[in-house]
């Protein structure tokens, strides 16, 4: 067995998918599986979530990878594409690049694709000011795209909330109002809700929802854990104790000697580090679970290892399993707070050195 390893629960993935269906029973579901399905392994996740009505990724190459591996669902490319060659590649592979700028509308008016693009989405800038065409330009964009032989008439309007993790924030209502007005004018379907909006803003569900994080059992809300929302964490990150030894009072541990033994104590070395994506900001802050008990991370996180205080662990020995996150009493959400980041970042930065292992399903 390779360690560290991230075990992936198909059962949890399917459970979370059903939870989304319960939150938004009348909407179609576009599962967001960008960034290697938030670090969970994109092919595993796509296979487990076959019931999705569509998938969304960020980039063209992510979409091509899914097609190359036999995924036949509609696939939306959230960042869109910008060149003729990219539009051609998207069309040939039945991929759906989001149209988020008038320059893309102009390009589509001037080229001739060998095959029309299908399942088309226009990204509207309803207030986030990241990607999107301004609301006042939408009727113009829609009518021009409807004229183009490079697209089928299957067009929808997409937008993204900037503050959906803040429940009842007036800016969410403003964004939704802008989109509902455009729907009345254009008669096109809407796709707005990310995970936070799926769970906390029913009015935003519309024809399609577009969650990512909650599929993986994680909470987008700062004050809630996945479990509080009826979700099950999909990933558990584990490794092993590779050394156990005694320290004498006054001895310092690791780079910079950031931790000093006050009394004689027993410490362990765990094979995981920032070179795997276990963030260095967890140094001297996080804890791990060994034989069901908590052990504090002491000293700085190194590239390949961390040191832990084994004081409270009964009979620790080399080879003992160490849980790093993805347990009821050691969640990704809690560790993200400790690392001063968000659950999204903790799981997506886990890299290919960490083997993904399917544990069920
Ligand atoms: C990543 C992303 C999502 C998914 O958001 P979650 O908060 O993970 O549910 C939806 N839409 C767009 C445009 C995104 O970039």
mmCIF file of C-alpha atoms and ligand atoms in Angstrom:
data_model
loop_
_atom_site.group_PDB
_atom_site.id
_atom_site.type_symbol
_atom_site.label_atom_id
_atom_site.label_comp_id
_atom_site.label_asym_id
_atom_site.label_seq_id
_atom_site.Cartn_x
_atom_site.Cartn_y
_atom_site.Cartn_z
ATOM 1 C CA UNK A 1 0.000 0.000 0.000
ATOM 2 C CA UNK A 2 1.150 3.474 -0.866
ATOM 3 C CA UNK A 3 1.021 6.105 1.823
ATOM 4 C CA UNK A 4 -0.179 8.754 2.187
ATOM 5 C CA UNK A 5 -3.414 7.845 0.464
ATOM 6 C CA UNK A 6 -6.794 9.488 0.042
ATOM 7 C CA UNK A 7 -9.639 7.025 0.289
ATOM 8 C CA UNK A 8 -12.683 7.993 -1.746
ATOM 9 C CA UNK A 9 -16.132 6.786 -0.741
ATOM 10 C CA UNK A 10 -18.467 6.209 -3.679
ATOM 11 C CA UNK A 11 -21.276 5.612 -1.210
ATOM 12 C CA UNK A 12 -20.722 9.112 0.248
ATOM 13 C CA UNK A 13 -20.619 10.672 -3.234
ATOM 14 C CA UNK A 14 -23.930 9.074 -4.139
ATOM 15 C CA UNK A 15 -25.428 10.091 -0.811
ATOM 16 C CA UNK A 16 -24.442 13.732 -1.381
ATOM 17 C CA UNK A 17 -25.828 13.622 -4.906
ATOM 18 C CA UNK A 18 -29.187 12.445 -3.538
ATOM 19 C CA UNK A 19 -29.047 15.247 -0.944
ATOM 20 C CA UNK A 20 -28.709 17.771 -3.770
ATOM 21 C CA UNK A 21 -31.739 16.224 -5.462
ATOM 22 C CA UNK A 22 -33.633 16.625 -2.173
ATOM 23 C CA UNK A 23 -32.643 20.284 -1.880
ATOM 24 C CA UNK A 24 -33.462 21.034 -5.539
ATOM 25 C CA UNK A 25 -35.972 18.400 -6.694
ATOM 26 C CA UNK A 26 -37.224 20.338 -9.706
ATOM 27 C CA UNK A 27 -33.927 21.390 -11.223
ATOM 28 C CA UNK A 28 -31.577 19.573 -13.530
ATOM 29 C CA UNK A 29 -28.155 18.934 -12.054
ATOM 30 C CA UNK A 30 -24.851 19.969 -13.564
ATOM 31 C CA UNK A 31 -22.156 18.374 -11.379
ATOM 32 C CA UNK A 32 -19.013 20.503 -11.114
ATOM 33 C CA UNK A 33 -15.954 18.251 -11.394
ATOM 34 C CA UNK A 34 -13.236 20.780 -12.265
ATOM 35 C CA UNK A 35 -9.725 20.559 -10.761
ATOM 36 C CA UNK A 36 -9.739 16.741 -10.790
ATOM 37 C CA UNK A 37 -13.128 16.765 -9.076
ATOM 38 C CA UNK A 38 -11.806 19.018 -6.300
ATOM 39 C CA UNK A 39 -8.870 16.650 -5.845
ATOM 40 C CA UNK A 40 -11.029 13.529 -5.535
ATOM 41 C CA UNK A 41 -10.174 11.971 -8.927
ATOM 42 C CA UNK A 42 -12.277 13.104 -11.874
ATOM 43 C CA UNK A 43 -12.885 9.763 -13.593
ATOM 44 C CA UNK A 44 -13.925 8.045 -10.355
ATOM 45 C CA UNK A 45 -16.305 10.884 -9.573
ATOM 46 C CA UNK A 46 -17.764 11.144 -13.101
ATOM 47 C CA UNK A 47 -18.395 7.406 -13.070
ATOM 48 C CA UNK A 48 -20.085 7.534 -9.637
ATOM 49 C CA UNK A 49 -22.245 10.510 -10.621
ATOM 50 C CA UNK A 50 -23.525 9.186 -13.946
ATOM 51 C CA UNK A 51 -27.021 10.299 -12.942
ATOM 52 C CA UNK A 52 -25.923 13.918 -13.461
ATOM 53 C CA UNK A 53 -27.686 15.715 -16.304
ATOM 54 C CA UNK A 54 -24.380 17.346 -17.264
ATOM 55 C CA UNK A 55 -20.851 17.908 -16.004
ATOM 56 C CA UNK A 56 -18.926 21.172 -15.705
ATOM 57 C CA UNK A 57 -15.162 21.653 -15.717
ATOM 58 C CA UNK A 58 -13.093 24.829 -15.891
ATOM 59 C CA UNK A 59 -10.861 24.252 -18.927
ATOM 60 C CA UNK A 60 -10.894 22.731 -22.391
ATOM 61 C CA UNK A 61 -8.221 20.152 -21.562
ATOM 62 C CA UNK A 62 -10.224 18.923 -18.572
ATOM 63 C CA UNK A 63 -13.234 18.399 -20.827
ATOM 64 C CA UNK A 64 -11.155 16.639 -23.503
ATOM 65 C CA UNK A 65 -9.772 14.303 -20.842
ATOM 66 C CA UNK A 66 -13.304 13.270 -19.875
ATOM 67 C CA UNK A 67 -14.243 12.645 -23.528
ATOM 68 C CA UNK A 68 -11.035 10.644 -24.114
ATOM 69 C CA UNK A 69 -12.056 8.465 -21.199
ATOM 70 C CA UNK A 70 -15.494 7.693 -22.502
ATOM 71 C CA UNK A 71 -17.673 10.192 -20.622
ATOM 72 C CA UNK A 72 -20.604 10.969 -22.924
ATOM 73 C CA UNK A 73 -22.524 13.517 -20.873
ATOM 74 C CA UNK A 74 -22.896 17.136 -21.957
ATOM 75 C CA UNK A 75 -19.755 18.861 -20.627
ATOM 76 C CA UNK A 76 -19.672 22.592 -19.972
ATOM 77 C CA UNK A 77 -16.330 24.442 -20.004
ATOM 78 C CA UNK A 78 -16.870 27.193 -17.433
ATOM 79 C CA UNK A 79 -13.896 29.338 -18.533
ATOM 80 C CA UNK A 80 -14.910 29.136 -22.190
ATOM 81 C CA UNK A 81 -12.395 29.244 -25.041
ATOM 82 C CA UNK A 82 -10.893 32.068 -27.069
ATOM 83 C CA UNK A 83 -9.417 30.880 -30.366
ATOM 84 C CA UNK A 84 -10.823 29.402 -33.553
ATOM 85 C CA UNK A 85 -8.831 26.213 -32.998
ATOM 86 C CA UNK A 86 -10.249 25.820 -29.492
ATOM 87 C CA UNK A 87 -13.818 26.416 -30.676
ATOM 88 C CA UNK A 88 -13.250 23.800 -33.396
ATOM 89 C CA UNK A 89 -11.876 21.276 -30.905
ATOM 90 C CA UNK A 90 -14.824 21.915 -28.582
ATOM 91 C CA UNK A 91 -17.344 21.448 -31.399
ATOM 92 C CA UNK A 92 -15.701 18.279 -32.703
ATOM 93 C CA UNK A 93 -15.876 16.770 -29.220
ATOM 94 C CA UNK A 94 -19.418 17.959 -28.421
ATOM 95 C CA UNK A 95 -18.143 20.177 -25.628
ATOM 96 C CA UNK A 96 -19.921 23.311 -24.484
ATOM 97 C CA UNK A 97 -17.631 26.294 -23.852
ATOM 98 C CA UNK A 98 -19.427 29.018 -21.896
ATOM 99 C CA UNK A 99 -19.717 32.264 -23.833
ATOM 100 C CA UNK A 100 -18.767 34.978 -21.370
ATOM 101 C CA UNK A 101 -17.530 37.867 -23.542
ATOM 102 C CA UNK A 102 -18.781 39.767 -26.570
ATOM 103 C CA UNK A 103 -15.450 39.004 -28.264
ATOM 104 C CA UNK A 104 -16.500 35.351 -28.337
ATOM 105 C CA UNK A 105 -19.851 36.308 -29.890
ATOM 106 C CA UNK A 106 -17.991 38.262 -32.578
ATOM 107 C CA UNK A 107 -15.626 35.347 -33.217
ATOM 108 C CA UNK A 108 -18.536 32.933 -33.582
ATOM 109 C CA UNK A 109 -20.054 35.274 -36.166
ATOM 110 C CA UNK A 110 -16.925 35.262 -38.282
ATOM 111 C CA UNK A 111 -15.805 31.622 -38.291
ATOM 112 C CA UNK A 112 -17.373 28.504 -39.724
ATOM 113 C CA UNK A 113 -17.240 25.433 -37.474
ATOM 114 C CA UNK A 114 -17.491 22.008 -39.117
ATOM 115 C CA UNK A 115 -20.158 21.104 -36.568
ATOM 116 C CA UNK A 116 -22.402 23.371 -34.484
ATOM 117 C CA UNK A 117 -21.867 23.756 -30.747
ATOM 118 C CA UNK A 118 -24.641 22.274 -28.607
ATOM 119 C CA UNK A 119 -25.913 22.766 -25.033
ATOM 120 C CA UNK A 120 -24.839 26.392 -25.092
ATOM 121 C CA UNK A 121 -24.591 28.706 -22.098
ATOM 122 C CA UNK A 122 -24.068 32.448 -21.974
ATOM 123 C CA UNK A 123 -22.449 33.659 -18.754
ATOM 124 C CA UNK A 124 -24.070 36.865 -17.518
ATOM 125 C CA UNK A 125 -22.224 39.263 -15.234
ATOM 126 C CA UNK A 126 -25.039 39.806 -12.732
ATOM 127 C CA UNK A 127 -22.741 41.370 -10.151
ATOM 128 C CA UNK A 128 -19.679 39.259 -9.476
ATOM 129 C CA UNK A 129 -17.603 41.019 -12.168
ATOM 130 C CA UNK A 130 -15.459 38.005 -12.869
ATOM 131 C CA UNK A 131 -16.539 36.354 -16.134
ATOM 132 C CA UNK A 132 -19.674 37.428 -17.944
ATOM 133 C CA UNK A 133 -21.459 39.652 -20.442
ATOM 134 C CA UNK A 134 -23.274 42.625 -18.941
ATOM 135 C CA UNK A 135 -27.072 42.224 -18.590
ATOM 136 C CA UNK A 136 -27.800 45.103 -20.982
ATOM 137 C CA UNK A 137 -25.878 43.329 -23.741
ATOM 138 C CA UNK A 138 -27.600 39.962 -23.332
ATOM 139 C CA UNK A 139 -30.524 40.407 -25.751
ATOM 140 C CA UNK A 140 -28.043 41.509 -28.426
ATOM 141 C CA UNK A 141 -25.737 38.545 -27.705
ATOM 142 C CA UNK A 142 -28.627 36.073 -27.729
ATOM 143 C CA UNK A 143 -30.096 37.263 -31.006
ATOM 144 C CA UNK A 144 -26.698 37.254 -32.717
ATOM 145 C CA UNK A 145 -25.877 33.765 -31.445
ATOM 146 C CA UNK A 146 -29.305 32.475 -32.475
ATOM 147 C CA UNK A 147 -28.484 33.632 -36.009
ATOM 148 C CA UNK A 148 -25.148 31.827 -36.109
ATOM 149 C CA UNK A 149 -24.926 28.434 -37.776
ATOM 150 C CA UNK A 150 -22.059 27.639 -35.395
ATOM 151 C CA UNK A 151 -24.475 26.989 -32.527
ATOM 152 C CA UNK A 152 -27.730 25.131 -32.129
ATOM 153 C CA UNK A 153 -30.575 27.178 -30.641
ATOM 154 C CA UNK A 154 -30.211 25.294 -27.358
ATOM 155 C CA UNK A 155 -29.039 28.273 -25.270
ATOM 156 C CA UNK A 156 -29.292 29.030 -21.556
ATOM 157 C CA UNK A 157 -28.200 31.836 -19.269
ATOM 158 C CA UNK A 158 -25.702 31.181 -16.527
ATOM 159 C CA UNK A 159 -24.484 33.379 -13.693
ATOM 160 C CA UNK A 160 -22.452 32.935 -10.522
ATOM 161 C CA UNK A 161 -23.138 34.275 -7.037
ATOM 162 C CA UNK A 162 -20.337 36.201 -5.363
ATOM 163 C CA UNK A 163 -21.806 35.911 -1.841
ATOM 164 C CA UNK A 164 -23.992 32.832 -1.690
ATOM 165 C CA UNK A 165 -22.182 31.583 1.424
ATOM 166 C CA UNK A 166 -23.664 34.611 3.217
ATOM 167 C CA UNK A 167 -27.273 33.600 3.772
ATOM 168 C CA UNK A 168 -29.809 36.299 2.890
ATOM 169 C CA UNK A 169 -27.188 38.790 1.764
ATOM 170 C CA UNK A 170 -29.026 41.441 -0.321
ATOM 171 C CA UNK A 171 -26.417 41.107 -3.067
ATOM 172 C CA UNK A 172 -27.647 37.558 -3.736
ATOM 173 C CA UNK A 173 -31.199 38.861 -4.241
ATOM 174 C CA UNK A 174 -29.913 41.573 -6.599
ATOM 175 C CA UNK A 175 -28.075 39.008 -8.698
ATOM 176 C CA UNK A 176 -31.111 36.707 -8.840
ATOM 177 C CA UNK A 177 -33.465 39.575 -9.705
ATOM 178 C CA UNK A 178 -31.221 40.591 -12.600
ATOM 179 C CA UNK A 179 -31.253 37.036 -13.925
ATOM 180 C CA UNK A 180 -35.001 36.520 -13.531
ATOM 181 C CA UNK A 181 -35.585 39.742 -15.495
ATOM 182 C CA UNK A 182 -33.397 38.426 -18.294
ATOM 183 C CA UNK A 183 -35.260 35.129 -18.241
ATOM 184 C CA UNK A 184 -38.556 36.991 -18.711
ATOM 185 C CA UNK A 185 -37.154 38.898 -21.673
ATOM 186 C CA UNK A 186 -35.308 36.059 -23.393
ATOM 187 C CA UNK A 187 -37.411 33.059 -22.286
ATOM 188 C CA UNK A 188 -34.161 31.144 -21.788
ATOM 189 C CA UNK A 189 -33.504 28.668 -18.935
ATOM 190 C CA UNK A 190 -31.280 29.747 -16.011
ATOM 191 C CA UNK A 191 -28.389 28.002 -14.257
ATOM 192 C CA UNK A 192 -27.202 29.888 -11.157
ATOM 193 C CA UNK A 193 -26.913 27.956 -7.918
ATOM 194 C CA UNK A 194 -23.564 26.703 -6.605
ATOM 195 C CA UNK A 195 -23.486 24.564 -3.439
ATOM 196 C CA UNK A 196 -24.216 27.371 -0.988
ATOM 197 C CA UNK A 197 -27.181 28.567 -3.047
ATOM 198 C CA UNK A 198 -28.484 25.015 -3.480
ATOM 199 C CA UNK A 199 -28.632 24.700 0.307
ATOM 200 C CA UNK A 200 -29.676 28.183 1.371
ATOM 201 C CA UNK A 201 -31.408 29.980 -1.496
ATOM 202 C CA UNK A 202 -34.287 27.971 -2.924
ATOM 203 C CA UNK A 203 -35.512 30.757 -5.235
ATOM 204 C CA UNK A 204 -32.206 30.584 -7.092
ATOM 205 C CA UNK A 205 -32.597 26.959 -8.149
ATOM 206 C CA UNK A 206 -34.363 27.654 -11.462
ATOM 207 C CA UNK A 207 -34.000 25.178 -14.359
ATOM 208 C CA UNK A 208 -30.474 24.001 -13.524
ATOM 209 C CA UNK A 209 -28.295 23.895 -10.399
ATOM 210 C CA UNK A 210 -24.489 23.752 -10.544
ATOM 211 C CA UNK A 211 -22.964 22.520 -7.270
ATOM 212 C CA UNK A 212 -19.404 21.354 -6.711
ATOM 213 C CA UNK A 213 -18.185 21.378 -3.110
ATOM 214 C CA UNK A 214 -21.253 19.730 -1.546
ATOM 215 C CA UNK A 215 -20.884 16.713 -3.854
ATOM 216 C CA UNK A 216 -17.719 16.001 -1.915
ATOM 217 C CA UNK A 217 -19.517 16.299 1.420
ATOM 218 C CA UNK A 218 -17.968 19.619 2.382
ATOM 219 C CA UNK A 219 -19.622 22.787 3.612
ATOM 220 C CA UNK A 220 -19.227 26.161 1.875
ATOM 221 C CA UNK A 221 -20.485 27.957 4.997
ATOM 222 C CA UNK A 222 -17.877 29.216 7.470
ATOM 223 C CA UNK A 223 -19.938 28.188 10.506
ATOM 224 C CA UNK A 224 -21.139 24.786 9.375
ATOM 225 C CA UNK A 225 -19.641 21.385 8.715
ATOM 226 C CA UNK A 226 -20.772 19.006 5.991
ATOM 227 C CA UNK A 227 -22.368 16.737 8.603
ATOM 228 C CA UNK A 228 -24.563 19.615 9.866
ATOM 229 C CA UNK A 229 -25.992 19.838 6.343
ATOM 230 C CA UNK A 230 -26.698 16.141 5.934
ATOM 231 C CA UNK A 231 -23.602 15.574 3.794
ATOM 232 C CA UNK A 232 -21.000 12.822 4.096
ATOM 233 C CA UNK A 233 -17.300 13.556 3.559
ATOM 234 C CA UNK A 234 -16.065 11.674 0.494
ATOM 235 C CA UNK A 235 -12.328 11.826 1.138
ATOM 236 C CA UNK A 236 -10.328 10.551 4.068
ATOM 237 C CA UNK A 237 -6.614 11.361 3.981
ATOM 238 C CA UNK A 238 -4.448 8.825 5.782
ATOM 239 C CA UNK A 239 -0.809 7.932 6.235
ATOM 240 C CA UNK A 240 1.428 5.946 8.604
ATOM 241 C CA UNK A 241 3.797 6.434 11.489
ATOM 242 C CA UNK A 242 7.272 5.845 10.055
ATOM 243 C CA UNK A 243 9.232 6.443 13.286
ATOM 244 C CA UNK A 244 8.564 6.677 17.013
ATOM 245 C CA UNK A 245 11.093 7.976 19.545
ATOM 246 C CA UNK A 246 11.736 9.749 22.839
ATOM 247 C CA UNK A 247 12.745 13.344 23.297
ATOM 248 C CA UNK A 248 14.569 14.794 26.261
ATOM 249 C CA UNK A 249 13.494 18.058 27.898
ATOM 250 C CA UNK A 250 14.688 21.079 25.918
ATOM 251 C CA UNK A 251 15.110 19.274 22.602
ATOM 252 C CA UNK A 252 13.718 21.086 19.568
ATOM 253 C CA UNK A 253 11.752 19.469 16.748
ATOM 254 C CA UNK A 254 12.090 20.190 13.035
ATOM 255 C CA UNK A 255 13.222 23.152 10.919
ATOM 256 C CA UNK A 256 13.754 26.286 12.936
ATOM 257 C CA UNK A 257 13.174 24.389 16.193
ATOM 258 C CA UNK A 258 9.661 25.833 16.373
ATOM 259 C CA UNK A 259 8.616 23.305 19.030
ATOM 260 C CA UNK A 260 10.541 22.413 22.140
ATOM 261 C CA UNK A 261 9.928 19.466 24.461
ATOM 262 C CA UNK A 262 9.144 20.797 27.951
ATOM 263 C CA UNK A 263 9.386 17.363 29.530
ATOM 264 C CA UNK A 264 10.611 13.975 28.328
ATOM 265 C CA UNK A 265 8.090 12.838 25.749
ATOM 266 C CA UNK A 266 7.305 10.434 22.976
ATOM 267 C CA UNK A 267 6.967 11.756 19.427
ATOM 268 C CA UNK A 268 6.219 10.229 16.040
ATOM 269 C CA UNK A 269 7.020 10.996 12.429
ATOM 270 C CA UNK A 270 4.188 10.704 9.880
ATOM 271 C CA UNK A 271 4.798 10.341 6.169
ATOM 272 C CA UNK A 272 2.942 13.350 4.745
ATOM 273 C CA UNK A 273 4.062 16.901 4.028
ATOM 274 C CA UNK A 274 3.557 19.993 1.947
ATOM 275 C CA UNK A 275 5.009 18.081 -1.006
ATOM 276 C CA UNK A 276 1.757 16.109 -0.952
ATOM 277 C CA UNK A 277 -0.455 19.128 -0.409
ATOM 278 C CA UNK A 278 -0.612 18.945 3.389
ATOM 279 C CA UNK A 279 -0.238 22.651 3.847
ATOM 280 C CA UNK A 280 2.662 24.200 5.667
ATOM 281 C CA UNK A 281 0.295 26.641 7.373
ATOM 282 C CA UNK A 282 -0.862 23.655 9.466
ATOM 283 C CA UNK A 283 2.543 23.691 11.218
ATOM 284 C CA UNK A 284 2.273 23.596 15.033
ATOM 285 C CA UNK A 285 -1.523 24.006 14.736
ATOM 286 C CA UNK A 286 -3.255 20.940 13.377
ATOM 287 C CA UNK A 287 -3.786 17.542 14.922
ATOM 288 C CA UNK A 288 -4.078 13.999 13.590
ATOM 289 C CA UNK A 289 -5.862 10.857 14.804
ATOM 290 C CA UNK A 290 -3.914 7.745 15.777
ATOM 291 C CA UNK A 291 -5.685 4.676 17.189
ATOM 292 C CA UNK A 292 -8.748 6.844 17.805
ATOM 293 C CA UNK A 293 -6.867 9.477 19.826
ATOM 294 C CA UNK A 294 -5.766 12.996 18.975
ATOM 295 C CA UNK A 295 -2.082 13.822 18.506
ATOM 296 C CA UNK A 296 -0.914 17.392 17.935
ATOM 297 C CA UNK A 297 1.243 18.316 14.941
ATOM 298 C CA UNK A 298 4.437 19.738 16.441
ATOM 299 C CA UNK A 299 6.992 21.887 14.668
ATOM 300 C CA UNK A 300 6.942 22.822 11.012
ATOM 301 C CA UNK A 301 5.379 20.714 8.294
ATOM 302 C CA UNK A 302 8.262 19.475 6.089
ATOM 303 C CA UNK A 303 8.077 18.461 2.431
ATOM 304 C CA UNK A 304 7.571 14.766 3.162
ATOM 305 C CA UNK A 305 6.939 14.477 6.890
ATOM 306 C CA UNK A 306 5.264 15.935 9.952
ATOM 307 C CA UNK A 307 6.045 15.263 13.607
ATOM 308 C CA UNK A 308 3.318 14.546 16.145
ATOM 309 C CA UNK A 309 3.154 14.444 19.927
ATOM 310 C CA UNK A 310 2.354 10.869 20.962
ATOM 311 C CA UNK A 311 1.791 11.618 24.670
ATOM 312 C CA UNK A 312 -1.879 10.574 24.612
ATOM 313 C CA UNK A 313 -1.518 7.611 22.258
ATOM 314 C CA UNK A 314 -1.477 4.119 23.769
ATOM 315 C CA UNK A 315 1.399 1.930 22.554
ATOM 316 C CA UNK A 316 2.139 3.830 19.349
ATOM 317 C CA UNK A 317 4.288 1.895 16.887
ATOM 318 C CA UNK A 318 5.762 2.221 13.440
ATOM 319 C CA UNK A 319 3.145 1.320 10.840
ATOM 320 C CA UNK A 320 0.164 2.629 12.832
ATOM 321 C CA UNK A 321 -2.451 4.276 10.664
ATOM 322 C CA UNK A 322 -2.738 8.067 10.966
ATOM 323 C CA UNK A 323 -5.869 9.942 9.883
ATOM 324 C CA UNK A 324 -5.044 13.443 8.635
ATOM 325 C CA UNK A 325 -8.580 14.569 7.705
ATOM 326 C CA UNK A 326 -11.993 13.318 6.706
ATOM 327 C CA UNK A 327 -13.170 11.963 10.076
ATOM 328 C CA UNK A 328 -16.121 13.173 12.203
ATOM 329 C CA UNK A 329 -13.721 14.545 14.807
ATOM 330 C CA UNK A 330 -11.130 15.825 12.320
ATOM 331 C CA UNK A 331 -12.918 17.426 9.389
ATOM 332 C CA UNK A 332 -11.561 19.210 6.330
ATOM 333 C CA UNK A 333 -13.629 22.223 7.387
ATOM 334 C CA UNK A 334 -11.903 22.428 10.800
ATOM 335 C CA UNK A 335 -8.441 22.023 9.321
ATOM 336 C CA UNK A 336 -9.165 24.630 6.645
ATOM 337 C CA UNK A 337 -9.937 27.149 9.385
ATOM 338 C CA UNK A 338 -6.705 26.269 11.177
ATOM 339 C CA UNK A 339 -4.781 26.730 7.928
ATOM 340 C CA UNK A 340 -6.548 30.051 7.421
ATOM 341 C CA UNK A 341 -8.111 28.902 4.161
ATOM 342 C CA UNK A 342 -11.281 27.236 2.856
ATOM 343 C CA UNK A 343 -12.156 23.538 2.400
ATOM 344 C CA UNK A 344 -11.974 24.018 -1.383
ATOM 345 C CA UNK A 345 -8.253 24.761 -1.236
ATOM 346 C CA UNK A 346 -7.310 22.005 1.195
ATOM 347 C CA UNK A 347 -8.672 19.236 -1.050
ATOM 348 C CA UNK A 348 -7.737 20.690 -4.442
ATOM 349 C CA UNK A 349 -4.068 21.201 -3.622
ATOM 350 C CA UNK A 350 -3.593 17.562 -2.674
ATOM 351 C CA UNK A 351 -1.356 16.393 -5.505
ATOM 352 C CA UNK A 352 -0.670 13.283 -7.561
ATOM 353 C CA UNK A 353 1.881 11.938 -5.086
ATOM 354 C CA UNK A 354 -1.123 10.977 -2.953
ATOM 355 C CA UNK A 355 -2.794 7.848 -4.270
ATOM 356 C CA UNK A 356 -6.599 7.918 -4.506
ATOM 357 C CA UNK A 357 -8.170 4.672 -3.348
ATOM 358 C CA UNK A 358 -11.810 3.766 -3.842
ATOM 359 C CA UNK A 359 -13.042 2.135 -0.644
ATOM 360 C CA UNK A 360 -16.520 0.986 -1.647
ATOM 361 C CA UNK A 361 -19.023 0.863 -4.510
HETATM 362 C C1 LIG B 1 -16.545 26.136 -9.154
HETATM 363 C C2 LIG B 1 -17.792 26.700 -9.689
HETATM 364 C C3 LIG B 1 -19.047 26.218 -9.270
HETATM 365 C C4 LIG B 1 -19.208 25.260 -8.101
HETATM 366 O O1 LIG B 1 -19.174 25.982 -6.900
HETATM 367 P P1 LIG B 1 -19.277 25.270 -5.468
HETATM 368 O O2 LIG B 1 -19.190 26.385 -4.507
HETATM 369 O O3 LIG B 1 -18.133 24.325 -5.394
HETATM 370 O O4 LIG B 1 -20.578 24.551 -5.429
HETATM 371 C C5 LIG B 1 -20.176 26.693 -9.923
HETATM 372 N N1 LIG B 1 -20.077 27.611 -10.915
HETATM 373 C C6 LIG B 1 -18.904 28.130 -11.312
HETATM 374 C C7 LIG B 1 -18.868 29.137 -12.390
HETATM 375 C C8 LIG B 1 -17.726 27.706 -10.707
HETATM 376 O O5 LIG B 1 -16.553 28.238 -11.087
#
